[in-house]
PDB file of C-alpha atoms in Angstrom:
ATOM      1  CA  UNK A  14      -3.613  48.699  -6.485  1.00 56.00           C
ATOM      2  CA  UNK A  15      -3.161  47.178  -9.948  1.00 60.00           C
ATOM      3  CA  UNK A  16       0.511  46.497  -9.179  1.00 67.00           C
ATOM      4  CA  UNK A  17      -0.378  44.665  -5.966  1.00 57.00           C
ATOM      5  CA  UNK A  18      -2.973  42.501  -7.715  1.00 51.00           C
ATOM      6  CA  UNK A  19      -0.571  41.826 -10.584  1.00 57.00           C
ATOM      7  CA  UNK A  20       2.210  40.874  -8.140  1.00 55.00           C
ATOM      8  CA  UNK A  21      -0.089  38.525  -6.225  1.00 53.00           C
ATOM      9  CA  UNK A  22      -1.277  36.879  -9.461  1.00 55.00           C
ATOM     10  CA  UNK A  23       2.304  36.480 -10.666  1.00 53.00           C
ATOM     11  CA  UNK A  24       3.318  34.918  -7.341  1.00 52.00           C
ATOM     12  CA  UNK A  25       0.440  32.411  -7.495  1.00 48.00           C
ATOM     13  CA  UNK A  26       1.257  31.444 -11.074  1.00 48.00           C
ATOM     14  CA  UNK A  27       4.946  30.935 -10.269  1.00 48.00           C
ATOM     15  CA  UNK A  28       4.111  28.825  -7.206  1.00 43.00           C
ATOM     16  CA  UNK A  29       1.770  26.616  -9.196  1.00 44.00           C
ATOM     17  CA  UNK A  30       4.540  26.011 -11.736  1.00 45.00           C
ATOM     18  CA  UNK A  31       6.531  24.254  -9.012  1.00 44.00           C
ATOM     19  CA  UNK A  32       3.598  22.272  -7.627  1.00 49.00           C
ATOM     20  CA  UNK A  33       3.344  18.594  -8.460  1.00 52.00           C
ATOM     21  CA  UNK A  34       0.958  17.736 -11.249  1.00 69.00           C
ATOM     22  CA  UNK A  35      -0.761  14.810  -9.500  1.00 83.00           C
ATOM     23  CA  UNK A  36      -2.438  14.152  -6.184  1.00 93.00           C
ATOM     24  CA  UNK A  37      -3.761  10.603  -6.615  1.00 97.00           C
ATOM     25  CA  UNK A  38      -2.563   7.153  -7.594  1.00 97.00           C
ATOM     26  CA  UNK A  39      -4.514   3.985  -8.303  1.00 98.00           C
ATOM     27  CA  UNK A  40      -2.386   0.876  -7.810  1.00 97.00           C
ATOM     28  CA  UNK A  41      -2.310  -2.918  -8.112  1.00 97.00           C
ATOM     29  CA  UNK A  42       0.180  -5.416  -6.676  1.00 95.00           C
ATOM     30  CA  UNK A  43       0.821  -7.433  -9.828  1.00 94.00           C
ATOM     31  CA  UNK A  44       3.046  -9.964  -8.009  1.00 89.00           C
ATOM     32  CA  UNK A  45       0.138 -11.147  -5.807  1.00 84.00           C
ATOM     33  CA  UNK A  46      -2.076 -11.613  -8.852  1.00 86.00           C
ATOM     34  CA  UNK A  47       0.572 -13.757 -10.560  1.00 87.00           C
ATOM     35  CA  UNK A  48       2.079 -15.698  -7.617  1.00 82.00           C
ATOM     36  CA  UNK A  49      -1.012 -16.445  -5.507  1.00 79.00           C
ATOM     37  CA  UNK A  50      -4.746 -16.149  -6.143  1.00 78.00           C
ATOM     38  CA  UNK A  51      -5.037 -12.825  -4.345  1.00 86.00           C
ATOM     39  CA  UNK A  52      -5.921  -9.326  -5.519  1.00 91.00           C
ATOM     40  CA  UNK A  53      -4.453  -6.265  -3.818  1.00 93.00           C
ATOM     41  CA  UNK A  54      -5.918  -2.935  -4.978  1.00 96.00           C
ATOM     42  CA  UNK A  55      -4.939   0.438  -3.569  1.00 97.00           C
ATOM     43  CA  UNK A  56      -5.269   4.189  -3.662  1.00 98.00           C
ATOM     44  CA  UNK A  57      -2.630   6.717  -2.632  1.00 97.00           C
ATOM     45  CA  UNK A  58      -3.215  10.407  -1.948  1.00 97.00           C
ATOM     46  CA  UNK A  59      -0.131  12.666  -2.098  1.00 95.00           C
ATOM     47  CA  UNK A  60       0.100  15.275   0.640  1.00 94.00           C
ATOM     48  CA  UNK A  61       3.186  16.870  -0.935  1.00 91.00           C
ATOM     49  CA  UNK A  62       6.293  15.857  -2.899  1.00 88.00           C
ATOM     50  CA  UNK A  63       7.593  13.380  -0.336  1.00 92.00           C
ATOM     51  CA  UNK A  64       4.665  12.051   1.672  1.00 94.00           C
ATOM     52  CA  UNK A  65       1.326  10.388   1.098  1.00 96.00           C
ATOM     53  CA  UNK A  66      -1.385   8.332   2.758  1.00 98.00           C
ATOM     54  CA  UNK A  67      -2.709   5.143   1.226  1.00 97.00           C
ATOM     55  CA  UNK A  68      -5.471   2.622   1.583  1.00 98.00           C
ATOM     56  CA  UNK A  69      -5.530  -0.904   0.214  1.00 97.00           C
ATOM     57  CA  UNK A  70      -7.973  -3.769   0.070  1.00 97.00           C
ATOM     58  CA  UNK A  71      -6.822  -7.382  -0.226  1.00 94.00           C
ATOM     59  CA  UNK A  72      -9.311  -9.837  -1.712  1.00 93.00           C
ATOM     60  CA  UNK A  73      -8.645 -13.513  -0.861  1.00 87.00           C
ATOM     61  CA  UNK A  74      -5.833 -12.355   1.437  1.00 85.00           C
ATOM     62  CA  UNK A  75      -3.382 -15.202   1.889  1.00 75.00           C
ATOM     63  CA  UNK A  76       0.006 -14.016   0.699  1.00 59.00           C
ATOM     64  CA  UNK A  77       1.678 -13.998   4.110  1.00 59.00           C
ATOM     65  CA  UNK A  78       0.301 -17.326   5.277  1.00 56.00           C
ATOM     66  CA  UNK A  79       2.096 -20.617   5.182  1.00 61.00           C
ATOM     67  CA  UNK A  80      -0.327 -23.259   6.522  1.00 59.00           C
ATOM     68  CA  UNK A  81       1.073 -26.554   7.756  1.00 54.00           C
ATOM     69  CA  UNK A  82      -1.635 -28.377   5.835  1.00 63.00           C
ATOM     70  CA  UNK A  83      -3.372 -27.424   2.603  1.00 70.00           C
ATOM     71  CA  UNK A  84      -6.611 -25.484   2.882  1.00 79.00           C
ATOM     72  CA  UNK A  85      -8.811 -22.715   1.549  1.00 83.00           C
ATOM     73  CA  UNK A  86      -8.627 -19.018   2.447  1.00 84.00           C
ATOM     74  CA  UNK A  87     -11.683 -16.783   2.400  1.00 89.00           C
ATOM     75  CA  UNK A  88     -10.397 -13.564   3.946  1.00 92.00           C
ATOM     76  CA  UNK A  89     -10.420  -9.890   3.083  1.00 95.00           C
ATOM     77  CA  UNK A  90      -8.085  -7.265   4.560  1.00 95.00           C
ATOM     78  CA  UNK A  91      -8.074  -3.486   4.741  1.00 97.00           C
ATOM     79  CA  UNK A  92      -4.797  -1.601   5.144  1.00 97.00           C
ATOM     80  CA  UNK A  93      -4.133   2.079   5.881  1.00 98.00           C
ATOM     81  CA  UNK A  94      -0.599   3.452   5.700  1.00 98.00           C
ATOM     82  CA  UNK A  95       1.611   6.497   5.500  1.00 98.00           C
ATOM     83  CA  UNK A  96       4.409   6.746   2.927  1.00 97.00           C
ATOM     84  CA  UNK A  97       7.487   8.894   3.362  1.00 97.00           C
ATOM     85  CA  UNK A  98       9.644   9.288   0.223  1.00 96.00           C
ATOM     86  CA  UNK A  99      13.246  10.182   1.026  1.00 95.00           C
ATOM     87  CA  UNK A 100      13.856  11.869  -2.342  1.00 83.00           C
ATOM     88  CA  UNK A 101      11.818  15.065  -2.154  1.00 73.00           C
ATOM     89  CA  UNK A 102      11.076  15.383  -5.861  1.00 80.00           C
ATOM     90  CA  UNK A 103       7.691  14.049  -6.966  1.00 85.00           C
ATOM     91  CA  UNK A 104       7.503  11.050  -4.580  1.00 90.00           C
ATOM     92  CA  UNK A 105      10.086   8.847  -6.273  1.00 93.00           C
ATOM     93  CA  UNK A 106      12.927   6.724  -4.918  1.00 95.00           C
ATOM     94  CA  UNK A 107      13.177   4.955  -1.567  1.00 96.00           C
ATOM     95  CA  UNK A 108      10.146   5.149   0.710  1.00 97.00           C
ATOM     96  CA  UNK A 109       9.126   3.915   4.160  1.00 98.00           C
ATOM     97  CA  UNK A 110       5.566   2.742   4.893  1.00 98.00           C
ATOM     98  CA  UNK A 111       4.283   2.228   8.472  1.00 98.00           C
ATOM     99  CA  UNK A 112       0.759   0.759   8.388  1.00 98.00           C
ATOM    100  CA  UNK A 113      -2.146  -0.840  10.218  1.00 98.00           C
ATOM    101  CA  UNK A 114      -4.229  -3.625   8.743  1.00 97.00           C
ATOM    102  CA  UNK A 115      -7.490  -5.351   9.700  1.00 97.00           C
ATOM    103  CA  UNK A 116      -8.420  -8.801   8.383  1.00 95.00           C
ATOM    104  CA  UNK A 117     -11.814 -10.534   8.394  1.00 95.00           C
ATOM    105  CA  UNK A 118     -12.821 -13.956   7.090  1.00 94.00           C
ATOM    106  CA  UNK A 119     -11.937 -17.586   7.649  1.00 92.00           C
ATOM    107  CA  UNK A 120      -9.574 -20.382   6.708  1.00 88.00           C
ATOM    108  CA  UNK A 121     -10.802 -23.951   6.188  1.00 88.00           C
ATOM    109  CA  UNK A 122      -8.179 -26.701   6.435  1.00 85.00           C
ATOM    110  CA  UNK A 123      -8.243 -30.051   4.604  1.00 85.00           C
ATOM    111  CA  UNK A 124     -10.272 -31.620   7.465  1.00 86.00           C
ATOM    112  CA  UNK A 125     -12.975 -28.895   7.157  1.00 88.00           C
ATOM    113  CA  UNK A 126     -11.916 -27.251  10.433  1.00 88.00           C
ATOM    114  CA  UNK A 127     -12.455 -23.485  10.270  1.00 91.00           C
ATOM    115  CA  UNK A 128     -10.197 -20.841  11.777  1.00 88.00           C
ATOM    116  CA  UNK A 129     -11.596 -17.335  12.029  1.00 92.00           C
ATOM    117  CA  UNK A 130      -9.051 -15.002  10.462  1.00 90.00           C
ATOM    118  CA  UNK A 131     -10.170 -11.790  12.211  1.00 93.00           C
ATOM    119  CA  UNK A 132      -6.964  -9.960  13.120  1.00 94.00           C
ATOM    120  CA  UNK A 133      -5.360  -6.590  13.795  1.00 96.00           C
ATOM    121  CA  UNK A 134      -1.881  -6.125  12.303  1.00 96.00           C
ATOM    122  CA  UNK A 135       0.723  -3.386  12.739  1.00 98.00           C
ATOM    123  CA  UNK A 136       3.744  -3.255  10.477  1.00 98.00           C
ATOM    124  CA  UNK A 137       6.273  -1.366   8.422  1.00 98.00           C
ATOM    125  CA  UNK A 138       7.446  -1.667   4.851  1.00 98.00           C
ATOM    126  CA  UNK A 139       9.953  -0.181   2.457  1.00 98.00           C
ATOM    127  CA  UNK A 140      10.247   0.061  -1.287  1.00 98.00           C
ATOM    128  CA  UNK A 141      11.543   1.963  -4.268  1.00 97.00           C
ATOM    129  CA  UNK A 142       9.267   3.849  -6.689  1.00 96.00           C
ATOM    130  CA  UNK A 143      10.148   4.586 -10.313  1.00 96.00           C
ATOM    131  CA  UNK A 144       7.864   7.016 -12.124  1.00 94.00           C
ATOM    132  CA  UNK A 145       7.691   7.122 -15.912  1.00 94.00           C
ATOM    133  CA  UNK A 146       6.243  10.124 -17.809  1.00 92.00           C
ATOM    134  CA  UNK A 147       5.082  11.574 -14.464  1.00 88.00           C
ATOM    135  CA  UNK A 148       2.167   9.111 -14.495  1.00 94.00           C
ATOM    136  CA  UNK A 149       3.125   5.414 -14.501  1.00 97.00           C
ATOM    137  CA  UNK A 150       4.653   3.864 -11.376  1.00 97.00           C
ATOM    138  CA  UNK A 151       6.599   0.633 -10.870  1.00 98.00           C
ATOM    139  CA  UNK A 152       7.516   0.040  -7.235  1.00 97.00           C
ATOM    140  CA  UNK A 153       8.914  -3.169  -5.732  1.00 98.00           C
ATOM    141  CA  UNK A 154       8.452  -3.356  -1.962  1.00 97.00           C
ATOM    142  CA  UNK A 155       8.606  -5.595   1.097  1.00 96.00           C
ATOM    143  CA  UNK A 156       6.925  -5.268   4.458  1.00 94.00           C
ATOM    144  CA  UNK A 157       6.563  -7.122   7.712  1.00 96.00           C
ATOM    145  CA  UNK A 158       3.737  -6.966  10.208  1.00 96.00           C
ATOM    146  CA  UNK A 159       2.820  -8.369  13.626  1.00 96.00           C
ATOM    147  CA  UNK A 160      -0.527 -10.148  13.909  1.00 93.00           C
ATOM    148  CA  UNK A 161      -2.294  -9.695  17.273  1.00 94.00           C
ATOM    149  CA  UNK A 162      -4.875 -12.508  16.990  1.00 93.00           C
ATOM    150  CA  UNK A 163      -4.336 -15.492  19.302  1.00 91.00           C
ATOM    151  CA  UNK A 164      -6.438 -18.027  17.326  1.00 88.00           C
ATOM    152  CA  UNK A 165      -4.767 -17.042  14.049  1.00 88.00           C
ATOM    153  CA  UNK A 166      -1.287 -17.169  15.596  1.00 88.00           C
ATOM    154  CA  UNK A 167      -1.909 -20.747  16.826  1.00 87.00           C
ATOM    155  CA  UNK A 168      -2.226 -21.948  13.229  1.00 84.00           C
ATOM    156  CA  UNK A 169      -0.080 -19.424  11.306  1.00 85.00           C
ATOM    157  CA  UNK A 170       2.960 -17.235  11.825  1.00 86.00           C
ATOM    158  CA  UNK A 171       2.450 -14.252  14.129  1.00 90.00           C
ATOM    159  CA  UNK A 172       4.921 -12.227  12.075  1.00 92.00           C
ATOM    160  CA  UNK A 173       3.709 -11.773   8.513  1.00 90.00           C
ATOM    161  CA  UNK A 174       6.109 -10.986   5.670  1.00 91.00           C
ATOM    162  CA  UNK A 175       4.754  -9.593   2.406  1.00 88.00           C
ATOM    163  CA  UNK A 176       6.329  -8.441  -0.834  1.00 90.00           C
ATOM    164  CA  UNK A 177       5.143  -7.236  -4.171  1.00 92.00           C
ATOM    165  CA  UNK A 178       5.537  -5.083  -7.226  1.00 96.00           C
ATOM    166  CA  UNK A 179       3.139  -2.166  -7.348  1.00 96.00           C
ATOM    167  CA  UNK A 180       1.954  -0.930 -10.715  1.00 98.00           C
ATOM    168  CA  UNK A 181       0.288   2.451 -10.440  1.00 98.00           C
ATOM    169  CA  UNK A 182      -1.178   5.326 -12.396  1.00 97.00           C
ATOM    170  CA  UNK A 183      -0.951   8.866 -11.035  1.00 96.00           C
ATOM    171  CA  UNK A 184      -3.618  11.410 -11.849  1.00 94.00           C
TER     172      UNK A 184
END
C-alpha cells in the first residue's frame, strides 16, 4: 500500500513539474493609449499551454473609426475572445484570436448631431507574443471585425480594423 501511495505522489509531483507556472494575465494595449485617447484593458485566462480565453474593456472606444467630420466619441466596448497559440510551449509565438465585441455609447459630430454607437461586432485577429522571464509579455497584433449596426455603418466603416501592442503580466 505504501508503494502505491508513494508511486501516486511521485507521479503527481512529476506532472506538476511540467505544468505551466501561470494561469492569468493582466494586459494593456499601450499603442491605443499613446496614439488615440482610448484605454484598452484586458484579462486572459490560460486553459493550457496553447490556448486561452480573454476579456477586454475599451474605454472611449474609437480606434477603428475614421469619421468624415471631426467629432467626439463617448463609447465603451466589451470584447470576449479565444486565443490559440501555434507554438505549444507556454503560450508564446504566433496566435489566432476569433472574438465577439459589443459597443455602447454615442458619437457627437461637429454639428452636435448624435449617432448611437450600439453595435455587435464579430472578428478575428492575429499576433505574436514574446514572454520574458515567464511573466512579462509584449505582443503586437492586428484584427479586423464586421460591425452589424445599420446606423453606425451609415456614418462609419462597417469593417473595423484594429492594431496594437499588448503589454502584459502573467501570474
